[in-house]
PDB file of C-alpha atoms in Angstrom:
ATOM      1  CA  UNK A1492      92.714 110.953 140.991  1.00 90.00           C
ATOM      2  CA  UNK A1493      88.659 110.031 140.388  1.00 98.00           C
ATOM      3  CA  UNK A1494      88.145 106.223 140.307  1.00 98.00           C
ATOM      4  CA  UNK A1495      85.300 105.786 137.930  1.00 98.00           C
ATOM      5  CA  UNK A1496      83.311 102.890 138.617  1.00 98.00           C
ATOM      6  CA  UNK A1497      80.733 100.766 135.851  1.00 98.00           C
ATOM      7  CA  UNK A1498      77.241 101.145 136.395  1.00 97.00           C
ATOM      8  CA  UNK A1499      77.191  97.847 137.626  1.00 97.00           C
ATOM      9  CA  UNK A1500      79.548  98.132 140.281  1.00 97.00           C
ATOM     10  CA  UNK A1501      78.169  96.400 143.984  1.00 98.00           C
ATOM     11  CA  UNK A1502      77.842  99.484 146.025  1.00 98.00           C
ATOM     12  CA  UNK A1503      77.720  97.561 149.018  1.00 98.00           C
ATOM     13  CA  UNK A1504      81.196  95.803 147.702  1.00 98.00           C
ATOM     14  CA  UNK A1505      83.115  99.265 146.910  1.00 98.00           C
ATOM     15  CA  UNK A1506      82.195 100.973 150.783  1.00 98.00           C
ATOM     16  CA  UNK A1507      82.487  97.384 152.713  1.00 98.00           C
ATOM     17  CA  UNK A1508      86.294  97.460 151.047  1.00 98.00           C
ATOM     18  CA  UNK A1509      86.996 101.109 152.174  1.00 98.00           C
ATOM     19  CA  UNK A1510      85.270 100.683 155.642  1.00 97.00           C
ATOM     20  CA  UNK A1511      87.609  97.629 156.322  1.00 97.00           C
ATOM     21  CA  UNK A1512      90.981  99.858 155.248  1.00 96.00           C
ATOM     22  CA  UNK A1513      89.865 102.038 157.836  1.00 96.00           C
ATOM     23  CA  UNK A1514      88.392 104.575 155.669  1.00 97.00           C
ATOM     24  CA  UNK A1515      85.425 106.658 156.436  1.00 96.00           C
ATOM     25  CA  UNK A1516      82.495 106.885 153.714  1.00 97.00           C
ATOM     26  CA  UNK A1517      80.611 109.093 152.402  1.00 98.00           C
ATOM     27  CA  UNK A1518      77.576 108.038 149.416  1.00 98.00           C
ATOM     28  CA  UNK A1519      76.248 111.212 147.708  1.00 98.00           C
ATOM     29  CA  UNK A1520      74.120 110.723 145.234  1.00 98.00           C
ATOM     30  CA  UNK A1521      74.374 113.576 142.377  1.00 98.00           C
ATOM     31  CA  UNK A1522      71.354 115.760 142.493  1.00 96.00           C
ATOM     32  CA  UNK A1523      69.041 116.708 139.229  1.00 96.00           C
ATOM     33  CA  UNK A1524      71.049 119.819 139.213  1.00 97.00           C
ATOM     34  CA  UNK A1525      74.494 121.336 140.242  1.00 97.00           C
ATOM     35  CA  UNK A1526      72.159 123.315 143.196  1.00 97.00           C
ATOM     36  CA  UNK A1527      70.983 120.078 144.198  1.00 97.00           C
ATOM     37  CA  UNK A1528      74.172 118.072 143.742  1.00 98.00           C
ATOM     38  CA  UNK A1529      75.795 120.441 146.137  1.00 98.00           C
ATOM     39  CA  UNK A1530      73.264 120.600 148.460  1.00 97.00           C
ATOM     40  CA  UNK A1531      73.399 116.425 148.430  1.00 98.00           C
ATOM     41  CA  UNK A1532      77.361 116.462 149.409  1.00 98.00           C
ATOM     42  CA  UNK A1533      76.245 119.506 151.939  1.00 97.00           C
ATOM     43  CA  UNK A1534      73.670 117.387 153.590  1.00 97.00           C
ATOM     44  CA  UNK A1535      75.453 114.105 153.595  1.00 97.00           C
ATOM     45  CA  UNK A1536      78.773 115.337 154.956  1.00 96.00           C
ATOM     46  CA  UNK A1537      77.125 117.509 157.320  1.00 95.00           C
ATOM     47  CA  UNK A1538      78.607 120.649 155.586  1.00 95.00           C
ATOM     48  CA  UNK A1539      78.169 123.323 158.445  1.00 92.00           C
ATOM     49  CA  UNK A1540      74.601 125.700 158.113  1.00 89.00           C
ATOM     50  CA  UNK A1541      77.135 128.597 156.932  1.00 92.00           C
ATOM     51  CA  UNK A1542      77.841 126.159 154.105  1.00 95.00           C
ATOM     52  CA  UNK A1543      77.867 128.827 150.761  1.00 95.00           C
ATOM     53  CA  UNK A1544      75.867 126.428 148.296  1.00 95.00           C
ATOM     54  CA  UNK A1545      78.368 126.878 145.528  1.00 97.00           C
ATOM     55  CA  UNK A1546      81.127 125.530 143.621  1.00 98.00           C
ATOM     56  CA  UNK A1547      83.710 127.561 145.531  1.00 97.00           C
ATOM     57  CA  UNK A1548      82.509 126.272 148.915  1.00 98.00           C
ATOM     58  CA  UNK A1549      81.847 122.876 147.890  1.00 98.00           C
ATOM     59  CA  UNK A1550      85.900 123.609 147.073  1.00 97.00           C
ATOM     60  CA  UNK A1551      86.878 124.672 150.240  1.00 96.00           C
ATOM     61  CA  UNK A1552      84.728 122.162 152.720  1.00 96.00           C
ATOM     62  CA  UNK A1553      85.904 119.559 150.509  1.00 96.00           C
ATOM     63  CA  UNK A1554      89.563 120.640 152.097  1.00 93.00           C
ATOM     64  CA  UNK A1555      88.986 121.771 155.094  1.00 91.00           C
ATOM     65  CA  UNK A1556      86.699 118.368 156.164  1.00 91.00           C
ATOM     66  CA  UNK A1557      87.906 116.770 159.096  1.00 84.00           C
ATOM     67  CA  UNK A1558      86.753 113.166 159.177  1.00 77.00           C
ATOM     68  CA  UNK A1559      87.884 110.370 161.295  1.00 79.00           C
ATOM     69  CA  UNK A1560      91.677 108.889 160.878  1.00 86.00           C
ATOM     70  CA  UNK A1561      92.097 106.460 158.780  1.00 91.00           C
ATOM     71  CA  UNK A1562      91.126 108.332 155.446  1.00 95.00           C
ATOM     72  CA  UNK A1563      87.880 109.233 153.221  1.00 96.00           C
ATOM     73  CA  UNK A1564      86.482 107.807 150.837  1.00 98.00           C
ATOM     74  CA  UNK A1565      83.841 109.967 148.421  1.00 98.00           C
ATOM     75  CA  UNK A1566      81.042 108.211 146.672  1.00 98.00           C
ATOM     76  CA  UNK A1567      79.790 109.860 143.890  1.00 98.00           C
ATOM     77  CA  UNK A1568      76.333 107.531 142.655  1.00 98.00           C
ATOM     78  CA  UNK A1569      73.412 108.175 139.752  1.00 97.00           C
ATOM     79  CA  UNK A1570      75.387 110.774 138.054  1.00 98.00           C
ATOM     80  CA  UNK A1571      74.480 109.631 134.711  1.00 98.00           C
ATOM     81  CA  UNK A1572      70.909 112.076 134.947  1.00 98.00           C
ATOM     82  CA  UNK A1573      73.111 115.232 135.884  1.00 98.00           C
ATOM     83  CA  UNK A1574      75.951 114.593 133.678  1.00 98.00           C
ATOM     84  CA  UNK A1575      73.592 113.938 130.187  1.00 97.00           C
ATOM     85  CA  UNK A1576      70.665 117.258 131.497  1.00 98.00           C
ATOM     86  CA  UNK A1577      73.782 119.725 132.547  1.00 98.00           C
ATOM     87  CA  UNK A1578      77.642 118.219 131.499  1.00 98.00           C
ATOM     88  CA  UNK A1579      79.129 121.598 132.081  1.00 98.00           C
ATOM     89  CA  UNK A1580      78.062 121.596 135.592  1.00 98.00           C
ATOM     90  CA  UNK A1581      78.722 117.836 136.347  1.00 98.00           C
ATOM     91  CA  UNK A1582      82.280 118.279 134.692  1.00 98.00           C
ATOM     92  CA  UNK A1583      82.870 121.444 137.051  1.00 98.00           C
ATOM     93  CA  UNK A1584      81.234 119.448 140.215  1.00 98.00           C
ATOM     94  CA  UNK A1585      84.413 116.902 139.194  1.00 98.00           C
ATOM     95  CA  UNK A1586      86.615 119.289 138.606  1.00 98.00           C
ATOM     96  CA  UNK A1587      86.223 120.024 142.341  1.00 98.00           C
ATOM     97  CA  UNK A1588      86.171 116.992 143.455  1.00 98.00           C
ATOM     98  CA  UNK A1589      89.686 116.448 141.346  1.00 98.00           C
ATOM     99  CA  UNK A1590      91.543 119.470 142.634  1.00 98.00           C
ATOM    100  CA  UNK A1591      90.158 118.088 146.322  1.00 97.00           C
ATOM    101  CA  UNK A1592      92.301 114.274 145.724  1.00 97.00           C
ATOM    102  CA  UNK A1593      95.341 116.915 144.454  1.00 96.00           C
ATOM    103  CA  UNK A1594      95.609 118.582 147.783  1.00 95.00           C
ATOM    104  CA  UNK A1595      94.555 115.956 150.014  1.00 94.00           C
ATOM    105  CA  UNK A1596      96.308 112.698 149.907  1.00 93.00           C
ATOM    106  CA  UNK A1597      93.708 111.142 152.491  1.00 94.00           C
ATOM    107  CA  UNK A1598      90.855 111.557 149.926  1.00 96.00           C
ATOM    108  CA  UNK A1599      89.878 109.198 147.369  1.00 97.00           C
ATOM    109  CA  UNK A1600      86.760 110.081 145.258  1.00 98.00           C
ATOM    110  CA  UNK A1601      84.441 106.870 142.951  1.00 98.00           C
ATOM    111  CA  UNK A1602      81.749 108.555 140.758  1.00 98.00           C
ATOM    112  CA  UNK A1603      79.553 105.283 139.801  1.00 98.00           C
ATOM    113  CA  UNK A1604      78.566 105.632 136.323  1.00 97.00           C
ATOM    114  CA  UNK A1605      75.079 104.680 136.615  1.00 96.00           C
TER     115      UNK A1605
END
């Protein structure tokens, strides 16, 4: 499940609360398209060179990441500029992102609203 935070929301707040459960965190901030968007999550998660640049492998990294014990937390920010110039493509980048919380119980995903 996608915890969707107000545009107001205290960034520093939301990952000082996950880093003190133990969590790791990741901050992406969504690109000005679905190319860039993935290529944000790619760079910030250190998605390996091989990474495909796509939906389907922004899928499959997405499951197969191995963080740190303790759980991850994925912070989607600024998403309001991709989701009003291309909705299809932010509502299949959280699509992903939704079928990634399904399969992994250790992953919770916040898309800030801003």
């Amino acid at each position: 499940m996608i915890a969707f935070l107000r545009p107001d929301t205290d960034l520093d707040s939301v990952v000082g609360e996950a880093v003190s459960a133990g969590r790791t965190v990741y901050v992406v901030a969504a690109g000005r398209d679905v190319s860039h968007s993935i290529a944000q999550f790619a760079e910030v998660m250190r998605f390996p060179e091989w990474f495909g640049q796509n939906l389907d492998a922004l899928s499959d990294s997405l499951r197969d990441f191995h963080g740190p014990p303790g759980g991850l937390t994925l912070i989607w920010d600024h998403i309001r500029p991709l989701r009003r110039a291309h909705p299809t493509g932010y509502e299949s980048i959280l699509a992903v992102l939704d079928d990634a919380t399904e399969e992994r119980p250790d992953l919770e995903v916040k898309v800030v609203q801003r």
